[in-house]
GROMACS .gro file of C-alpha atoms in nm:
model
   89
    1UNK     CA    1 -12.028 -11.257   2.499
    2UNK     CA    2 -11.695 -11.074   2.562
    3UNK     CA    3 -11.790 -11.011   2.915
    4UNK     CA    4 -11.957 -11.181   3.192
    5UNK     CA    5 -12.126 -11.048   3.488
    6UNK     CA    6 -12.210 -11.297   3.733
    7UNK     CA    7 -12.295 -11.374   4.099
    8UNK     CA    8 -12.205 -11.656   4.324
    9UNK     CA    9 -12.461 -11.818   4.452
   10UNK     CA   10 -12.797 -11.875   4.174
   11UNK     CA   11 -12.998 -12.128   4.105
   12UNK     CA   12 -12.937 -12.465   3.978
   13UNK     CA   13 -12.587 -12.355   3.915
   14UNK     CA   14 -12.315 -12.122   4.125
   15UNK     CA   15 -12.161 -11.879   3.918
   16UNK     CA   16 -11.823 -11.989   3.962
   17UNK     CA   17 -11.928 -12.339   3.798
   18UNK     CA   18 -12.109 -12.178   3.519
   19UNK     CA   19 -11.775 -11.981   3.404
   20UNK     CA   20 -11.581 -12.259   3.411
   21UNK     CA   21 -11.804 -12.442   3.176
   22UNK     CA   22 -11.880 -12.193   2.981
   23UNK     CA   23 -11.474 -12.090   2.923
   24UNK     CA   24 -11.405 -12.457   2.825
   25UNK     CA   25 -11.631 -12.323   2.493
   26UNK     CA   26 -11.561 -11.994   2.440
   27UNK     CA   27 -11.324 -11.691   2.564
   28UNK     CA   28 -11.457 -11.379   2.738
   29UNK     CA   29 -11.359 -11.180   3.021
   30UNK     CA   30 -11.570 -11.203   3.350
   31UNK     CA   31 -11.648 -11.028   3.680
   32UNK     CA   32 -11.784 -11.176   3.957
   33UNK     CA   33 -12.062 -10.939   4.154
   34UNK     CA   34 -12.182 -11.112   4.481
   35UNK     CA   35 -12.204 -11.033   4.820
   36UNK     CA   36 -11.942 -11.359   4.924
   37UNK     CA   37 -11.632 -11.211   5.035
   38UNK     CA   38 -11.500 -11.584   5.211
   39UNK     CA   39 -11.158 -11.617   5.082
   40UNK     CA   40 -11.228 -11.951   4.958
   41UNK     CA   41 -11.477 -11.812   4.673
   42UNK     CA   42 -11.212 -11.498   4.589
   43UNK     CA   43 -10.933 -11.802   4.536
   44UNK     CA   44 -11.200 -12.016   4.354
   45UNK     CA   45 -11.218 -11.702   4.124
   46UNK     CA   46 -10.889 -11.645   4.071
   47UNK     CA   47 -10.857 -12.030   3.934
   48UNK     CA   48 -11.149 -11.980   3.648
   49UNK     CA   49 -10.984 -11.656   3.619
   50UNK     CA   50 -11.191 -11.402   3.651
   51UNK     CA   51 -11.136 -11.043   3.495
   52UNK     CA   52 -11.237 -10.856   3.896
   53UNK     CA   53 -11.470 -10.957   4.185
   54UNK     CA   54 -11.656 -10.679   4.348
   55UNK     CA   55 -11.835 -10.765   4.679
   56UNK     CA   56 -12.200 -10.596   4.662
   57UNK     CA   57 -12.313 -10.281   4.766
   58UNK     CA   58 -12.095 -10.180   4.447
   59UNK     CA   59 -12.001  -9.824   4.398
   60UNK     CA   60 -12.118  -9.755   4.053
   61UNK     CA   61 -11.833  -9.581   3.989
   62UNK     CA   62 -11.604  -9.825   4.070
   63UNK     CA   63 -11.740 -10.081   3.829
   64UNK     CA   64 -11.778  -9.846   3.522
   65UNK     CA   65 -11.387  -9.832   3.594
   66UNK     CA   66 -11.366 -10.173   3.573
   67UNK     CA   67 -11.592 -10.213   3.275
   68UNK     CA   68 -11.396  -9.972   3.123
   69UNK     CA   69 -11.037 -10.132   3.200
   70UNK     CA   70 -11.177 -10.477   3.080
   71UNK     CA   71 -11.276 -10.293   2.769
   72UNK     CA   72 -11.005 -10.174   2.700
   73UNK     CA   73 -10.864 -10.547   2.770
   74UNK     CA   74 -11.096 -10.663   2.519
   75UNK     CA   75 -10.976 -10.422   2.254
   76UNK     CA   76 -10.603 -10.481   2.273
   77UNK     CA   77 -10.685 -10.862   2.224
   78UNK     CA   78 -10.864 -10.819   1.963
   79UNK     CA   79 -10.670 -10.588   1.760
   80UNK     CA   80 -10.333 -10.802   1.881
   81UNK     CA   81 -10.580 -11.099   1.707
   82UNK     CA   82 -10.630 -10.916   1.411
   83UNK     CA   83 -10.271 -10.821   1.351
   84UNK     CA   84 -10.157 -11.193   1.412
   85UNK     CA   85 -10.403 -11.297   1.100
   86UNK     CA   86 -10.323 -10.999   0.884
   87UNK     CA   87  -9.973 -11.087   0.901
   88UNK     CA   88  -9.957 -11.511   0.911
   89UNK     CA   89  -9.965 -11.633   0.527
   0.00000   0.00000   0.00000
């Protein structure tokens, strides 16, 4: 995936452990959704470096923005990739 949407707290495994497992094996950009707004979990993010963290009830339009932004995060990486392996030999 190129971006993750995840909560905090889930079964068998907290979201915050599940991205940084899953970013030791691949690279994506990730928001955390949850209703958690303890500082510890926000600075726990901010290690496994998350893309945003929105504390729930969302406003809808503020996380299209955000989808959007990350999007257009997304995009520049990849065409930033794609001009690195145009141009190595």
């Amino acid at each position: 995936p190129e971006l993750v949407i995840t909560d905090i707290k889930m079964p068998f495994l907290n979201g915050l452990d599940m991205l940084t497992i899953a970013k030791n094996t691949r690279n994506f950009q990730s928001i955390i959704l949850t209703s958690y707004g303890e500082f510890d979990y926000a600075k726990k993010a901010i290690s496994v470096g998350v893309s945003d963290y929105i504390l729930k009830p969302i406003n809808e339009k503020e996380l299209f923005e955000i989808v959007l932004k990350i999007k257009k995060k997304i995009d520049e990486l990849k065409l930033f990739k794609n001009s690195l392996n145009s141009n190595s030999y």
